[in-house]
Coordinates of C-alpha atoms in Angstrom, one line a residue:
Chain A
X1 CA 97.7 -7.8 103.1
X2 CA 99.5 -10.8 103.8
X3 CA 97.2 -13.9 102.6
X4 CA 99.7 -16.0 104.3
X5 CA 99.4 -14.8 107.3
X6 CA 95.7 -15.2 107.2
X7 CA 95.8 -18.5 106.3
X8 CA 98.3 -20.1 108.9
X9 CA 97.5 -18.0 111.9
X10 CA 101.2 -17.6 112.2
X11 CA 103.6 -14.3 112.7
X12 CA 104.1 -12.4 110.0
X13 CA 106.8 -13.6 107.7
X14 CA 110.0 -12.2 108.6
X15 CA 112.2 -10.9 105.0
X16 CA 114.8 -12.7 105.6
X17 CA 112.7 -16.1 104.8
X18 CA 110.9 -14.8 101.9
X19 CA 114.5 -13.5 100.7
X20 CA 116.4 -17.5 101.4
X21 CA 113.5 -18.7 99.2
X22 CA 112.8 -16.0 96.3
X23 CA 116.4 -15.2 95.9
X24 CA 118.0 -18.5 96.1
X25 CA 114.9 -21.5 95.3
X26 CA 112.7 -21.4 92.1
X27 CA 113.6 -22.5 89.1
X28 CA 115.9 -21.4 87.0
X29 CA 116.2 -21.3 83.5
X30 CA 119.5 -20.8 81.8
X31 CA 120.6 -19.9 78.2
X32 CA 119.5 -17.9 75.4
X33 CA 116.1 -17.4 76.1
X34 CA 116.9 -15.6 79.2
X35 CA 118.2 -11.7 78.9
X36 CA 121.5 -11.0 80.8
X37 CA 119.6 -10.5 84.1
X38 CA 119.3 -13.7 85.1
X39 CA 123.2 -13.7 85.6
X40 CA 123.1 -11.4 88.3
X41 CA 124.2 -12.7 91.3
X42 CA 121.4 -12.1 93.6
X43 CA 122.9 -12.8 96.6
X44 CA 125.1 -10.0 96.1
X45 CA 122.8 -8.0 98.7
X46 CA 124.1 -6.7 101.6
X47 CA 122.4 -8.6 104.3
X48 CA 123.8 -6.4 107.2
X49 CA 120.9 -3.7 106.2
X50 CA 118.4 -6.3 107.1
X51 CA 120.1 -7.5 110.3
X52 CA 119.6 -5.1 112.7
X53 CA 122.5 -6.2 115.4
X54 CA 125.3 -8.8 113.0
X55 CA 127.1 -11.3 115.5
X56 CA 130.7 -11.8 114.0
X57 CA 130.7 -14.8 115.9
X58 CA 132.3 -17.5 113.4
X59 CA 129.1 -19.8 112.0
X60 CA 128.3 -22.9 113.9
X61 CA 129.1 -26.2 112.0
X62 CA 127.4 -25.8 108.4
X63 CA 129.1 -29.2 107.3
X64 CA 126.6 -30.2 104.3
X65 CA 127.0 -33.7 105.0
X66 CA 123.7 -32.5 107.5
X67 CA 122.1 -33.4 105.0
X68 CA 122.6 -36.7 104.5
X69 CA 119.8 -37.6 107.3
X70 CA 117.6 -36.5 104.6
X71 CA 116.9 -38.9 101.9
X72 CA 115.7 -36.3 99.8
X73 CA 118.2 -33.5 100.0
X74 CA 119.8 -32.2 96.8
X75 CA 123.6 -32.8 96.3
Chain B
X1 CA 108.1 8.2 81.8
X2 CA 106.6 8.0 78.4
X3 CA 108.8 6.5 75.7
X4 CA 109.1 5.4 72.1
X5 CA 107.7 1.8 71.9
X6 CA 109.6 0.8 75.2
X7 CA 110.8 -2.7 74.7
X8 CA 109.0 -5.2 76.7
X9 CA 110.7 -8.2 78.3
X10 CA 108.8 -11.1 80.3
X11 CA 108.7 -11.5 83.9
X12 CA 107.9 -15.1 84.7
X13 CA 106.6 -15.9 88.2
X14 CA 104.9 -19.3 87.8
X15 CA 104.3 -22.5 85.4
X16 CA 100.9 -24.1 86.1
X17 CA 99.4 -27.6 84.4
X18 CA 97.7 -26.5 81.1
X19 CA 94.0 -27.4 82.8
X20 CA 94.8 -25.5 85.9
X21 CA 92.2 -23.3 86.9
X22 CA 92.9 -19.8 89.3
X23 CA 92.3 -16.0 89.4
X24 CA 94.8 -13.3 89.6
X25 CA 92.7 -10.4 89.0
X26 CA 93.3 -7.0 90.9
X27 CA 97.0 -8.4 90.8
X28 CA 100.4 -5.9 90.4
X29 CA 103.3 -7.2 89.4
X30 CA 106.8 -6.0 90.4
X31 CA 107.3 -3.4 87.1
X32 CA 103.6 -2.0 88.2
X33 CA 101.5 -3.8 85.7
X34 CA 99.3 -6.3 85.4
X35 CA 99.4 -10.5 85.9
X36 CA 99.0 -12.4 82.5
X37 CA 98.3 -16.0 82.5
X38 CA 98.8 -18.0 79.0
X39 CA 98.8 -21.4 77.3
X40 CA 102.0 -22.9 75.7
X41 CA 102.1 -26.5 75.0
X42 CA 101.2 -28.4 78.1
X43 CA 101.4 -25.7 80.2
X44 CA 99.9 -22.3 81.7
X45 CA 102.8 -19.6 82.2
X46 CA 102.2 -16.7 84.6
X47 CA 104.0 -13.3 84.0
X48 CA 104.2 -10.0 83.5
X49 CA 105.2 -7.9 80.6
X50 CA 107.8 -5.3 82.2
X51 CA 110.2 -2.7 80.5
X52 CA 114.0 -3.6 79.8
X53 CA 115.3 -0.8 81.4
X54 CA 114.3 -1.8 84.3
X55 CA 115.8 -4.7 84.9
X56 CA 119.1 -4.7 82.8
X57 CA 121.9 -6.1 84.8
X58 CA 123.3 -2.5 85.6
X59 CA 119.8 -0.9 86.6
X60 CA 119.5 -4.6 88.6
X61 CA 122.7 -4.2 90.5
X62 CA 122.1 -0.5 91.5
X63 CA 118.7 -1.4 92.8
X64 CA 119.8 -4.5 95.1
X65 CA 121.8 -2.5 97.3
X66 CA 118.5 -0.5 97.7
X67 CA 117.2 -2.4 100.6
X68 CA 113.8 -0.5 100.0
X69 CA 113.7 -1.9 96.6
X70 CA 114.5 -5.1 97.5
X71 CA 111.8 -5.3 100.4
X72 CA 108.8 -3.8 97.6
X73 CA 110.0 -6.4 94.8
X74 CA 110.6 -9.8 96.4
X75 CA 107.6 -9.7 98.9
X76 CA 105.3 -8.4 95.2
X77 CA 107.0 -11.4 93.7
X78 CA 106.4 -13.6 96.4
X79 CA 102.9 -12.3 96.8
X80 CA 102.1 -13.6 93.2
X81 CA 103.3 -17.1 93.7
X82 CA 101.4 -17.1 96.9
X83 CA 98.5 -16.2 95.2
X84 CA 99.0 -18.7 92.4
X85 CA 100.1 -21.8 94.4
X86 CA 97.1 -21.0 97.4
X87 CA 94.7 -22.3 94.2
X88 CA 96.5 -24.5 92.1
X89 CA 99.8 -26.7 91.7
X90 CA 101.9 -24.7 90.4
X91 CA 105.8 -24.2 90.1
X92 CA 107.6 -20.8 91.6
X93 CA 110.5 -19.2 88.9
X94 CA 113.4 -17.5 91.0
X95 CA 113.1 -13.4 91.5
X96 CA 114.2 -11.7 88.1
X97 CA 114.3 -14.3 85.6
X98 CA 113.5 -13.0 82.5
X99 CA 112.9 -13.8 79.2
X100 CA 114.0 -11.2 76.2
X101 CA 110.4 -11.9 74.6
X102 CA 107.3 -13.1 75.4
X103 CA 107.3 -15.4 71.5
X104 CA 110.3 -17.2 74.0
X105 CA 107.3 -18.7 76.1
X106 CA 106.5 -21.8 73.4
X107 CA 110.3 -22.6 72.7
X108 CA 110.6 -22.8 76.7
X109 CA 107.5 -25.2 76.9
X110 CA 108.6 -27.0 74.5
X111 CA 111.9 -27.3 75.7
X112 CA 111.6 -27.8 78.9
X113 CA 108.2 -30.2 79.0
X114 CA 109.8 -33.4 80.2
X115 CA 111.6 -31.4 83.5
X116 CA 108.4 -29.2 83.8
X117 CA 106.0 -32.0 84.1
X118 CA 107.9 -33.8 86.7
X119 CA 108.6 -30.7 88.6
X120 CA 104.9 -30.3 88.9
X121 CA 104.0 -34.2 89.4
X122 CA 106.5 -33.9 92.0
X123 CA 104.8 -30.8 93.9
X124 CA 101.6 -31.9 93.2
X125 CA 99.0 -31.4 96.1
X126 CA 101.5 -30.3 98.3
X127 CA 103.5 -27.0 99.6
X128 CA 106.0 -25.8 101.7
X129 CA 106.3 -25.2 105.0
X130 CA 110.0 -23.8 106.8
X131 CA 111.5 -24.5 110.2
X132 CA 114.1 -22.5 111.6
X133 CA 116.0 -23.9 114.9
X134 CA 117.3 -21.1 117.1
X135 CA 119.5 -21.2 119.9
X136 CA 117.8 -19.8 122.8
X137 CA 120.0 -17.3 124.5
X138 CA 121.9 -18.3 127.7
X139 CA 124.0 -16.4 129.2
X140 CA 127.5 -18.4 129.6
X141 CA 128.4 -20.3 132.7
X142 CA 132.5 -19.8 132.7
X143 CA 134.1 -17.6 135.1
X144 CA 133.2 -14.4 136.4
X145 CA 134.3 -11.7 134.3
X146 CA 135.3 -9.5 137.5
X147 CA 137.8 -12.3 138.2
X148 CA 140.8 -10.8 136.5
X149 CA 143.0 -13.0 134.6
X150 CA 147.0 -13.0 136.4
X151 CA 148.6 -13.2 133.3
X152 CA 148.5 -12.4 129.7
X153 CA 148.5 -16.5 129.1
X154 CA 146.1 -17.4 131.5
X155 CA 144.0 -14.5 129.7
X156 CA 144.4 -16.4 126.7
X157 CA 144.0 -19.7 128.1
X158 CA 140.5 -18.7 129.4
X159 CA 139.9 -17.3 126.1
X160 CA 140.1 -20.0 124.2
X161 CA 138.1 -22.4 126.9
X162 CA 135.1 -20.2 126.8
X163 CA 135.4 -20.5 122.7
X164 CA 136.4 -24.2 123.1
X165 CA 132.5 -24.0 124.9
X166 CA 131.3 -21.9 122.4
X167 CA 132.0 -24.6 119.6
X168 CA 130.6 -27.6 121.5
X169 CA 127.2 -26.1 122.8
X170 CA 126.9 -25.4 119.0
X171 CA 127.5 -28.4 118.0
X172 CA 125.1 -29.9 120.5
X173 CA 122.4 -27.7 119.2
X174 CA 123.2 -28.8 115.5
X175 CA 123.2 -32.4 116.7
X176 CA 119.8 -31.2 118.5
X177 CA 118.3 -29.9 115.2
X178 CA 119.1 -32.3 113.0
X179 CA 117.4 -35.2 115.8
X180 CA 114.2 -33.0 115.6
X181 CA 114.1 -32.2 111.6
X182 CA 114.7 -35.6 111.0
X183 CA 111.3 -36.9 112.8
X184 CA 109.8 -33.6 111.4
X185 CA 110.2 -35.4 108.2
X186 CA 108.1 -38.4 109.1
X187 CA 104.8 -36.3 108.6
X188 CA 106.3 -34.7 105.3
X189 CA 107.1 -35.7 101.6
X190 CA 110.2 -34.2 101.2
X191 CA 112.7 -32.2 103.4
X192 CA 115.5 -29.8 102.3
X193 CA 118.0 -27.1 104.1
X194 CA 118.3 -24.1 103.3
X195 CA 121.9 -22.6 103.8
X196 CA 122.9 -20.4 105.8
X197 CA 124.3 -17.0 104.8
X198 CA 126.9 -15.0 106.4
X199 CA 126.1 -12.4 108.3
X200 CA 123.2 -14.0 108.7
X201 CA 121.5 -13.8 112.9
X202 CA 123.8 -16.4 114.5
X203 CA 121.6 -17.9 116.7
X204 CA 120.6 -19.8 114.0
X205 CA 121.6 -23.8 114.1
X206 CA 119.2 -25.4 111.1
X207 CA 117.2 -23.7 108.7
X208 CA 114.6 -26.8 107.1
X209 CA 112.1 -26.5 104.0
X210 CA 109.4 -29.3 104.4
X211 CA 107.6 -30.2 101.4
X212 CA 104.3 -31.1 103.5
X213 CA 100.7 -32.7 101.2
X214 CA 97.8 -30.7 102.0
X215 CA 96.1 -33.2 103.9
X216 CA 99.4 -33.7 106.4
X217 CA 99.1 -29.8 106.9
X218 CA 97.6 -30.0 110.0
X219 CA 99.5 -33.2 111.2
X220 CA 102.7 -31.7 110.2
X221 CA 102.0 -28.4 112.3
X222 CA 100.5 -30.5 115.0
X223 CA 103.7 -32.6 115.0
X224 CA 106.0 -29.5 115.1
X225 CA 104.0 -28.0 118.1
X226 CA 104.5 -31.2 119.8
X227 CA 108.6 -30.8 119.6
X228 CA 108.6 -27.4 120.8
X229 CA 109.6 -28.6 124.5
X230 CA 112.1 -31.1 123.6
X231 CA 113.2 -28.5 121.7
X232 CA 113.5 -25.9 124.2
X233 CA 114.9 -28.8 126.6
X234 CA 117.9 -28.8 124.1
X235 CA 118.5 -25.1 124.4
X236 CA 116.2 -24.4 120.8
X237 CA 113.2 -22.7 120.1
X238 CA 111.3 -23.6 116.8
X239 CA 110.2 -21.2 114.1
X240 CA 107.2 -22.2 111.6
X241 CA 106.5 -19.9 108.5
X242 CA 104.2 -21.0 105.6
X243 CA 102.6 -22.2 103.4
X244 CA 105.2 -21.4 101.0
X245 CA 105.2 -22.4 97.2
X246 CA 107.0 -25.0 96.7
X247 CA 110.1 -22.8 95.9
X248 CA 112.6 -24.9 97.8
X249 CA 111.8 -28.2 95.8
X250 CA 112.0 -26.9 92.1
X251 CA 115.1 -28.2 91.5
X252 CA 116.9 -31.7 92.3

């Protein structure tokens, strides 16, 4: 059941976005209090399983001074 | 499997104000059992108790490049922040952290009180909602491809106008994006990117995390609907998913 997609009327939520959020947002806490786990490098998965068709194209411009138009964005 | 005394770690999915009030019953967490909710020091931590061997770093490793796995785990972990941050304020932990022992819980609170109370005063009342910008697909305007090049140059020289092309419509729809997240922005109380992976579907341009207040929900959406046919007049089409937790604006 997706409670989400209840709520917002919208599709339902593809992997991929739940994956750029869970995998790579939320906080993080580092040092002892965490076991080894946390030190896996998540993004280690192999995103071509979840892409049905990859383009090899090259990736259009991901300069991060894009984000400069927001006040807000991290550095 | 039964074992001797398994050794239980803690699975954190969410920190909550101390007076925060929600219901997870009927809840399963990603090792199978069941949501716990409890009170350190100014706060409310939400977690499971799951076994170590499940999620030692070797075990962890094997498992992501199960894509089956993967699916089953981080939409159950996302399903619990959901359910968490649909009733209350409340901040999302990353997939897999976890702490050796639950005891660890009121040294963490402790710790981390300053940064965890203005994490939460800075979420406060509001969540996410996520904007993709995709090129919609057109199919190039160069030559006819059953107009054979004379030469091996002029084969190359063709080549590398229709990339030359390539680049700048890409750039124009970046240009395009960034124009449209921008006034996207005016209805929100943060905004954020998200990066984009490799191998990721290339017709993506901008992916865009809005931290929206409840009560701009509806303007926010409203506004977003509103850009969907000067977005398509720049060769985009706009792609709305939430309410999200606030996972995007944790951190600075």
């Amino acid at each position: 059941m997706d409670t989400r997609l209840e709520e917002s009327g919208l599709q339902p939520t593809p992997l991929i976005d739940v994956l750029d959020r869970v995998l790579q947002k939320g906080v993080v806490i580092h040092g002892k209090l965490t076991i080894s786990v946390a030190e896996v490098d998540l993004l280690d998965i192999d995103l071509s399983l979840i892409i049905s068709s990859p383009d090899r194209r090259p990736l259009p411009a991901t300069d991060p001074t894009i984000l400069e138009p927001f006040p807000s964005a991290p550095r | 499997m039964p074992s001797v005394a398994a050794k239980s770690a803690c699975y954190l999915y969410a920190l909550a104000p101390r007076d925060a009030v929600f219901d997870l019953a009927g809840l399963t967490g990603v090792g199978g059992g069941e949501i716990t909710v409890s009170a350190h020091g100014d706060f409310l931590f939400v977690f499971e108790e799951v076994a170590v061997e499940e999620f030692t770093q070797e075990k962890l490793e094997e498992n992501l490049q199960d894509l089956r796995w993967v699916e089953d785990k981080v939409r159950t972990h996302d399903r619990i922040e959901h359910a968490v941050s649909v009733q209350t304020t409340a901040l999302p932990f990353r997939f897999c952290t976890i702490l050796a022992e639950t005891d660890a819980l009121s040294t963490l609170a402790r710790e981390k009180r300053e940064e965890f109370s203005a994490s939460l005063q800075r979420v406060a009342g509001a969540r996410e909602w996520g904007v993709k910008f995709l090129r919609l697909s057109k199919k190039s305007s160069g030559p006819k491809s059953d107009d054979t090049p004379r030469s091996g140059t002029e084969f190359l020289m063709r080549k590398k106008r229709s990339l030359d092309e390539q680049t700048l419509q890409a750039q124009r729809a970046t240009e395009a994006a960034v124009r449209l997240a921008r006034s996207m922005r005016t209805t929100a109380r943060e905004a954020t990117t998200i990066p984009l992976r490799q191998r990721q579907d290339r017709t993506i341009v901008l992916n865009t995390s809005f931290l929206v207040a409840r009560e701009e929900e509806g303007d926010f959406r409203k506004l977003v609907d509103g850009m969907r046919r000067e977005a398509a007049d720049a060769g985009l089409s706009l792609n709305l998913t939430g309410p999200w937790p606030p996972y995007s604006f944790t951190t600075k």
